[in-house]
PDB file of C-alpha atoms in Angstrom:
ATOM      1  CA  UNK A 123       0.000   0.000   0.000  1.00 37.00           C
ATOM      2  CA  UNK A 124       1.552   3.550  -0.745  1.00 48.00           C
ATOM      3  CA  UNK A 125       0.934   7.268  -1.681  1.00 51.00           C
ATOM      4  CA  UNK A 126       0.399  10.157   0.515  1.00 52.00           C
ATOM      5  CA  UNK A 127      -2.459   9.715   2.829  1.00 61.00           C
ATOM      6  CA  UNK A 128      -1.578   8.088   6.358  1.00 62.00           C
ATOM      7  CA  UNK A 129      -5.376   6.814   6.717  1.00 64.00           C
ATOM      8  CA  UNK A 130      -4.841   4.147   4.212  1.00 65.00           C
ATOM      9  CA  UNK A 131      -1.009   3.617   4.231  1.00 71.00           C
ATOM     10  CA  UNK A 132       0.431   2.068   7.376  1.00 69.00           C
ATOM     11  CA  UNK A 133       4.310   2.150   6.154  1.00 66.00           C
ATOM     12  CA  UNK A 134       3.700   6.205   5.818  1.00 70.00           C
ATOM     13  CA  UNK A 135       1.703   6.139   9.169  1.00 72.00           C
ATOM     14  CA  UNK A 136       4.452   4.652  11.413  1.00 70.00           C
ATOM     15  CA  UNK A 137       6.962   6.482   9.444  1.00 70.00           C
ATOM     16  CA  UNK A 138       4.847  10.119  10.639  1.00 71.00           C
ATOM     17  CA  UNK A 139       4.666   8.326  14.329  1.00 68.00           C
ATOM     18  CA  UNK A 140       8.447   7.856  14.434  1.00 64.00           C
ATOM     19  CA  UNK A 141       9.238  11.003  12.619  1.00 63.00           C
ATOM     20  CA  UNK A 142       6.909  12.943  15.424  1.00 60.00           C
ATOM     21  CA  UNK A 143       9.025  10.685  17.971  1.00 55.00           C
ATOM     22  CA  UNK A 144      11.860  12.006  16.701  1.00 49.00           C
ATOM     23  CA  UNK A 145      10.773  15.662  17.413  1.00 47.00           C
ATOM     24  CA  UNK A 146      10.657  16.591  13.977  1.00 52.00           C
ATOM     25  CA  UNK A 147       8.574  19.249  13.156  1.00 54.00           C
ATOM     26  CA  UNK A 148       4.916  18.472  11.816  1.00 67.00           C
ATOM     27  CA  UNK A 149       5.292  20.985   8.411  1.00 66.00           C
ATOM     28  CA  UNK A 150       8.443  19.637   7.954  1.00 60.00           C
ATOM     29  CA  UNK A 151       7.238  15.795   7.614  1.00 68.00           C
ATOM     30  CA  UNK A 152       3.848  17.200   5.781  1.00 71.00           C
ATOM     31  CA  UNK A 153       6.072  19.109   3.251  1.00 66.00           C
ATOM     32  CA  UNK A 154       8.230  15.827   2.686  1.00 66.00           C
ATOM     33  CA  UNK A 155       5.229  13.923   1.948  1.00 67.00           C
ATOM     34  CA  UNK A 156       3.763  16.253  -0.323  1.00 66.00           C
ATOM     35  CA  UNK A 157       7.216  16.400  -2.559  1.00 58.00           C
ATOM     36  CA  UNK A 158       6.774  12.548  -2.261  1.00 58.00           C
ATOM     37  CA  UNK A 159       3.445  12.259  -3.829  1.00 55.00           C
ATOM     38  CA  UNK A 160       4.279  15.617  -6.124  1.00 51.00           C
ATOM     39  CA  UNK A 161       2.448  18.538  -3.845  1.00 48.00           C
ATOM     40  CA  UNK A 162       5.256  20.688  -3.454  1.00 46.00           C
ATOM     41  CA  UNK A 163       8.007  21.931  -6.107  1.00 51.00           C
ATOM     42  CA  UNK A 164      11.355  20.068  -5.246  1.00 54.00           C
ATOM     43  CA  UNK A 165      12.633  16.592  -5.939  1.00 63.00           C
ATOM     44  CA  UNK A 166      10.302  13.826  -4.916  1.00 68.00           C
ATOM     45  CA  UNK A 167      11.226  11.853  -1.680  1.00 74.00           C
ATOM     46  CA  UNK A 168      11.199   8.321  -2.198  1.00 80.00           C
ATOM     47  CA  UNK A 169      11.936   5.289  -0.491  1.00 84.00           C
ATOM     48  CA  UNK A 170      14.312   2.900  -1.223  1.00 89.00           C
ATOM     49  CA  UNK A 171      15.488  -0.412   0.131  1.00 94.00           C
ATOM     50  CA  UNK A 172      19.138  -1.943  -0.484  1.00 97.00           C
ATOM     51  CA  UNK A 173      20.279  -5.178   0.553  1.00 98.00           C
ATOM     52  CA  UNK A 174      23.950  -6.510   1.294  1.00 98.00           C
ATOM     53  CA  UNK A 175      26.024  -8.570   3.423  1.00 98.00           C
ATOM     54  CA  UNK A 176      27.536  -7.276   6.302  1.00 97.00           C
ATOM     55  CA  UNK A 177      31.170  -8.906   8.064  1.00 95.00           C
ATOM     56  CA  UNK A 178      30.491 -12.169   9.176  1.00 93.00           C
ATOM     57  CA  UNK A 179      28.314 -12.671   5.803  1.00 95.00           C
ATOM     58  CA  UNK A 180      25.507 -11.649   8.144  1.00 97.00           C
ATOM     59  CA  UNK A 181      22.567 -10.005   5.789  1.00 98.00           C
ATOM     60  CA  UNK A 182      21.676  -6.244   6.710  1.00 98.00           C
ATOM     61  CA  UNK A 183      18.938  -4.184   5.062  1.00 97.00           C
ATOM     62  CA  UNK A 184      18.945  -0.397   4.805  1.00 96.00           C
ATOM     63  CA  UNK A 185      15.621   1.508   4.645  1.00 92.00           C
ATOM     64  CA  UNK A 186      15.953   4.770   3.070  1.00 90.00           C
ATOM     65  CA  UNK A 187      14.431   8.215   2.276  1.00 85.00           C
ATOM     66  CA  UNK A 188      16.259  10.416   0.163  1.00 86.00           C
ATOM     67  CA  UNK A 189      15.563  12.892  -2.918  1.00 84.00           C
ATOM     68  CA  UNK A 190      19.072  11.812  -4.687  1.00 89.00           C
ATOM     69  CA  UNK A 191      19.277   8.115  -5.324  1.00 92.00           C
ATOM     70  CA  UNK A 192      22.557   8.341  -6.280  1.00 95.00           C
ATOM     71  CA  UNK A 193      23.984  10.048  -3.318  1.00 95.00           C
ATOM     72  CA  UNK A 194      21.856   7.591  -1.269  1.00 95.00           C
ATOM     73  CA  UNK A 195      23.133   4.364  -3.027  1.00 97.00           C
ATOM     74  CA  UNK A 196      26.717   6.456  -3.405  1.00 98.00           C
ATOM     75  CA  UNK A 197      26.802   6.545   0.922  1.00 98.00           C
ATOM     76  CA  UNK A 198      25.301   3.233   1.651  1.00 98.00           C
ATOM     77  CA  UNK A 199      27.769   1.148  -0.686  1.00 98.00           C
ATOM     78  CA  UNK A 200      30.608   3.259   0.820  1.00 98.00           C
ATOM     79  CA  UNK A 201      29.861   2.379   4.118  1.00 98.00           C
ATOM     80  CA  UNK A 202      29.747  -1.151   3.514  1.00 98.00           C
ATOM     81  CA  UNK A 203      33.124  -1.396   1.511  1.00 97.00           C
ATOM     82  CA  UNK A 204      34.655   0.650   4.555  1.00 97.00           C
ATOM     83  CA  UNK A 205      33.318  -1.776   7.413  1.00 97.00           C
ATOM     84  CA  UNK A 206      34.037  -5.281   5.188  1.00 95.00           C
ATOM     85  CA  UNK A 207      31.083  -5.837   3.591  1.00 96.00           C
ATOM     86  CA  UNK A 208      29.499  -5.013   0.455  1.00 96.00           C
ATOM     87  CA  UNK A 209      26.174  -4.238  -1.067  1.00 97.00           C
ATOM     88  CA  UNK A 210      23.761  -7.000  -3.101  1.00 95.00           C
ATOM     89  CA  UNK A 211      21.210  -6.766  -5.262  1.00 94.00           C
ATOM     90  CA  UNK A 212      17.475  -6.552  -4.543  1.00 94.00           C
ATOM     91  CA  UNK A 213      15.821  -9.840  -3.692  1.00 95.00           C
ATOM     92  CA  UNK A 214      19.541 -10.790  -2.375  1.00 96.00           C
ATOM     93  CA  UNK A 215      18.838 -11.186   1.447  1.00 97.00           C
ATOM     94  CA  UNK A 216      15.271  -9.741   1.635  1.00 95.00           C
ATOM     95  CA  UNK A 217      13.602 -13.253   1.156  1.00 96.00           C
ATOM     96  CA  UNK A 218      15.423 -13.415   5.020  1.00 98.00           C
ATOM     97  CA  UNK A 219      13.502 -11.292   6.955  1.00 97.00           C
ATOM     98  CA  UNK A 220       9.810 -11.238   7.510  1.00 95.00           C
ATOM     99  CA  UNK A 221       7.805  -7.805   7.566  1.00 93.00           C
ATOM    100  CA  UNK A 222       5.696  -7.374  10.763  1.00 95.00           C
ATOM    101  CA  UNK A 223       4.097  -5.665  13.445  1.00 95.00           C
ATOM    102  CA  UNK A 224       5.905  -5.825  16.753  1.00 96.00           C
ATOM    103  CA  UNK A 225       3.617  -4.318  20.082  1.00 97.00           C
ATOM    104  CA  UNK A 226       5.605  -4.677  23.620  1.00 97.00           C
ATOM    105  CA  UNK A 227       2.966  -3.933  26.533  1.00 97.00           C
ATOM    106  CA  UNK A 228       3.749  -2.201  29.607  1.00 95.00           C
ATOM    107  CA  UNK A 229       4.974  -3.954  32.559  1.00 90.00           C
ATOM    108  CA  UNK A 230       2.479  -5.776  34.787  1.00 91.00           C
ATOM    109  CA  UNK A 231      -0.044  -6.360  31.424  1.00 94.00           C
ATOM    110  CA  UNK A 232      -2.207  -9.104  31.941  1.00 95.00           C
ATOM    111  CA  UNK A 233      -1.082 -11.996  29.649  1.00 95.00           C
ATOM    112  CA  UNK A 234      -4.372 -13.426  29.118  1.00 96.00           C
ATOM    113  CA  UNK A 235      -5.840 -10.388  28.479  1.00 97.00           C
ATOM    114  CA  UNK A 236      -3.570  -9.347  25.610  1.00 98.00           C
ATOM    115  CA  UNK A 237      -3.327 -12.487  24.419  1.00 97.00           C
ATOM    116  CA  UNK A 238      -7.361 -12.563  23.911  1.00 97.00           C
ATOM    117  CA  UNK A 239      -7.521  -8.885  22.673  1.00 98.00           C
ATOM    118  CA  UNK A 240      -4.647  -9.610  20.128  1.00 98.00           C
ATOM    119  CA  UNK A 241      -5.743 -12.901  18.703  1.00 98.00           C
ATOM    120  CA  UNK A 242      -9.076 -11.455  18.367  1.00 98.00           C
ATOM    121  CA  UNK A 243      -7.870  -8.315  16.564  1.00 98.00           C
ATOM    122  CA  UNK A 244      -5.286 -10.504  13.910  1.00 98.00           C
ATOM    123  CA  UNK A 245      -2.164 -10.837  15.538  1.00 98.00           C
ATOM    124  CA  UNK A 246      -0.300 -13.736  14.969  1.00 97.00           C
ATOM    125  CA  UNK A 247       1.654 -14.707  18.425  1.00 97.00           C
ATOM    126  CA  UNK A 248       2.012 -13.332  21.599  1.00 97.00           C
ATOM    127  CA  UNK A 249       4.989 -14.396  23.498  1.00 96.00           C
ATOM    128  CA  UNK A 250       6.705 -13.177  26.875  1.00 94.00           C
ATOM    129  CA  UNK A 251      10.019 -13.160  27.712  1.00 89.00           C
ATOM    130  CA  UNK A 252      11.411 -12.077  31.268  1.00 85.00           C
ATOM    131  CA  UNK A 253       8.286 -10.171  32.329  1.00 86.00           C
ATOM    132  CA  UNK A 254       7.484  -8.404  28.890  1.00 92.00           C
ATOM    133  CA  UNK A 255       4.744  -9.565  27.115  1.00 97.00           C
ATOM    134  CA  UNK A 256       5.214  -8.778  22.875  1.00 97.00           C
ATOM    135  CA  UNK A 257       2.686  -9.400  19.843  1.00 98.00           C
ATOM    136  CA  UNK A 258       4.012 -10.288  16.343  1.00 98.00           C
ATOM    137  CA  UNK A 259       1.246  -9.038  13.971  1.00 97.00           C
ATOM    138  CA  UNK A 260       0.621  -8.877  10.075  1.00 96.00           C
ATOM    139  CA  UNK A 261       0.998  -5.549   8.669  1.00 93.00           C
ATOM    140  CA  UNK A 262      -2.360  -5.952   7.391  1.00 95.00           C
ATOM    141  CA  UNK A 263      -3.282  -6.022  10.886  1.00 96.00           C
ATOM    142  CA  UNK A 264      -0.992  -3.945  12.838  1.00 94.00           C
ATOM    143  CA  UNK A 265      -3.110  -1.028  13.266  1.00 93.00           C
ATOM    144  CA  UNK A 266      -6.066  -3.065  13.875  1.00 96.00           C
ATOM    145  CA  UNK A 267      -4.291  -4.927  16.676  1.00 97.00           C
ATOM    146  CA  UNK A 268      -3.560  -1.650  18.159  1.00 96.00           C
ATOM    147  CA  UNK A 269      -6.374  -0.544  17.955  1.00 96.00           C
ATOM    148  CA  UNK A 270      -8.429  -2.929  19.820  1.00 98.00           C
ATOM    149  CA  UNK A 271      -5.710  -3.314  22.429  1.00 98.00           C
ATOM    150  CA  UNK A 272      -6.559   0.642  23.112  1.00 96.00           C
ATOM    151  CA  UNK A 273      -9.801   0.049  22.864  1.00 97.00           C
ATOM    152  CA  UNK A 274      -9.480  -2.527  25.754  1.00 97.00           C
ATOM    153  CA  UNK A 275      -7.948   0.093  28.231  1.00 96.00           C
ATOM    154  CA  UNK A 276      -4.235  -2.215  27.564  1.00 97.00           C
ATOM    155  CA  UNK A 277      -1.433   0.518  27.602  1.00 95.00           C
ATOM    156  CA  UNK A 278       1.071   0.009  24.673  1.00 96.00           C
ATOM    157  CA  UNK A 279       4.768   0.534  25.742  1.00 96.00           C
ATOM    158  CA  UNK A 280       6.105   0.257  22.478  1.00 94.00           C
ATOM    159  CA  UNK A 281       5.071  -0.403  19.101  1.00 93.00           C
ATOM    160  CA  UNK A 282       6.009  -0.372  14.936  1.00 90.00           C
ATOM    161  CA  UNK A 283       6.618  -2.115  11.576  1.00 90.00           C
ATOM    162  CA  UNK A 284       9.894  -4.394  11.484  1.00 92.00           C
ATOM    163  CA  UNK A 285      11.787  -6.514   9.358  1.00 94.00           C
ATOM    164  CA  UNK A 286      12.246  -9.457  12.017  1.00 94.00           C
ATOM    165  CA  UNK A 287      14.904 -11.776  10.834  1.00 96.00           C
ATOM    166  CA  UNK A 288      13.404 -15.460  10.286  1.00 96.00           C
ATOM    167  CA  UNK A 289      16.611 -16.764  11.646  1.00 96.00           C
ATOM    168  CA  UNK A 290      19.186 -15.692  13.669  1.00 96.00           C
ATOM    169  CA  UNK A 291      23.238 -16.209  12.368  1.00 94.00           C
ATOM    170  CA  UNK A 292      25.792 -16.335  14.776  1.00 94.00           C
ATOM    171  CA  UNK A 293      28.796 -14.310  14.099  1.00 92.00           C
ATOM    172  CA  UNK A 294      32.554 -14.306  16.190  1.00 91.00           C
ATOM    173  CA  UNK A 295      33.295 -10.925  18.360  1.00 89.00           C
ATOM    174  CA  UNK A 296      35.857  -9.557  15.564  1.00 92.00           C
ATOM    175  CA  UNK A 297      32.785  -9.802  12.685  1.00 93.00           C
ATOM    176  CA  UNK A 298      30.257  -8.265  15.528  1.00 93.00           C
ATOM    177  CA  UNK A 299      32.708  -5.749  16.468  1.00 92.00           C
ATOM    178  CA  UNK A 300      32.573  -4.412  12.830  1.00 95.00           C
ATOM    179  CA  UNK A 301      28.840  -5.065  12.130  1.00 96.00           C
ATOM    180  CA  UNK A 302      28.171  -2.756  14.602  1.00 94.00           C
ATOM    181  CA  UNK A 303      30.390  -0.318  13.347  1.00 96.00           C
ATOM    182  CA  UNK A 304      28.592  -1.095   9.668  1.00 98.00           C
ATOM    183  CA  UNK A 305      25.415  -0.658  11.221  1.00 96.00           C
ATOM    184  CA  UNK A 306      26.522   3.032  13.293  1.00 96.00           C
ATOM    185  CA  UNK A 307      28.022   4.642  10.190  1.00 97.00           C
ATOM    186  CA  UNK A 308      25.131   3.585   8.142  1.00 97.00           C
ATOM    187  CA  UNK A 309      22.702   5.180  11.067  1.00 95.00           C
ATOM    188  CA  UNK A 310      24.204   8.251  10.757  1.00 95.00           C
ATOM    189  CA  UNK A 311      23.634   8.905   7.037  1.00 94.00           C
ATOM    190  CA  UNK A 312      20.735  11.685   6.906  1.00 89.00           C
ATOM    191  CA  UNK A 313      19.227   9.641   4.420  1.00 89.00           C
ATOM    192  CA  UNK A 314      18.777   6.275   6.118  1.00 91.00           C
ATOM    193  CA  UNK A 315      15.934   5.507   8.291  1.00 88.00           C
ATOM    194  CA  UNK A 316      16.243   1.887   9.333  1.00 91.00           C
ATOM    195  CA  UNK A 317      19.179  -1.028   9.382  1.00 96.00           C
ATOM    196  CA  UNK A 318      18.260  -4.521  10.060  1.00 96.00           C
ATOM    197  CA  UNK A 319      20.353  -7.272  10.101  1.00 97.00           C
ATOM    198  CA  UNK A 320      20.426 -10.995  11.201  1.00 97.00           C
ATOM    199  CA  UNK A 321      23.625 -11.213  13.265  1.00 96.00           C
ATOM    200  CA  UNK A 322      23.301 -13.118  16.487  1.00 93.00           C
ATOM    201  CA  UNK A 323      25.542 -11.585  18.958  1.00 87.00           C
ATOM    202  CA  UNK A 324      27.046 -13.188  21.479  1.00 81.00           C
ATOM    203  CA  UNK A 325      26.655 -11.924  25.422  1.00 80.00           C
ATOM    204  CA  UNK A 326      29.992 -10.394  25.393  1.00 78.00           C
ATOM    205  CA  UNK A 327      29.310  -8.108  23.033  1.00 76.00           C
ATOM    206  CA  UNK A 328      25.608  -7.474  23.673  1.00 73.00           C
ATOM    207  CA  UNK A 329      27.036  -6.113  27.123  1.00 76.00           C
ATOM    208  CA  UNK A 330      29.904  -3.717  25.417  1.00 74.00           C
ATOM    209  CA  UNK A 331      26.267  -2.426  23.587  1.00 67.00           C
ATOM    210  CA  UNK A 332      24.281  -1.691  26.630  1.00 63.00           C
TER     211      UNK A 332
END
């Protein structure tokens, strides 16, 4: 589902949400969208996806948005060829990750409560792990999981649309050392708005990252 209207466009929805969460300015993200959809004089934002493999031969996906593809693609190769890894071609690791909804409740959520809310509303699994309860939805019913979880007086700690990795690849400390610095460099291009990847680090390293 695209173009510019939020009411029937989820992606552009909880792109606004994080945007807002972001503190970026409400005219600012309305202009953007109206260049995107050709409201406003200016080059057309647009998004773009690329696809590579990171050290390790762990896959990573970048999300962009960007007015220049070829300054976009121009930064996000660079930064893989600097951090030992180097960008695919579409379809290359996509078919890896799954595209979801992913809610995390507040603490002290009743489990069987969510879990009947959720179901009812489209959501695929609810799980909890050390206290925190999560639901893995659809995107075709993300907002409609929401939704009816707000409706139920549940409080939402935490929700948006993911790439979750179908499985997990573990990778040694030297590869996860420069994943992560893959992964920070390609964070702080302007144009880049997600990075996913499915590295599995190990707990000496998830501790340097906390």
């Amino acid at each position: 589902m695209g173009g510019g209207e939020e009411a029937s466009n989820p992606r552009l929805r909880d792109a606004v949400k994080k945007a807002l969460n972001a503190n970026m300015k409400r005219d600012t993200i309305d202009n953007a969208i109206k260049r995107g959809v050709g409201g406003l004089d200016g080059d057309a934002m647009v998004v773009m996806r690329y696809e590579g493999y990171g050290p390790g031969g762990v896959a990573v996906l970048v999300d962009c948005l960007s007015d220049n593809k070829n300054r976009t693609v121009s930064e996000v190769r660079h930064a893989f060829t600097k951090n030992g890894g180097n960008l695919g071609t579409d379809g290359s690791v996509a078919y890896l990750f799954t595209h979801q909804g992913e809610i995390l409740m507040v603490a002290g959520t009743s489990e069987d409560q969510v879990m009947e809310v959720a179901l009812d509303a489209g959501a695929d699994d609810v799980s909890v792990e050390e206290g925190q309860i999560e639901v893995i939805t659809p995107v075709e019913a993300y907002h409609s999981v929401l939704n009816a979880l707000h409706d139920a007086g549940l409080t939402v700690e935490q929700s948006q649309l993911t790439m979750r990795a179908q499985t997990l690849v573990p990778i040694d400390d030297e590869s996860a050392e420069s994943l992560i610095k893959l992964i920070d460099m390609l964070e702080d291009l302007d144009d880049v708005q997600e990075v996913y990847s499915n590295a599995e680090f190990s707990e000496k390293i998830l501790e340097s990252m906390s």
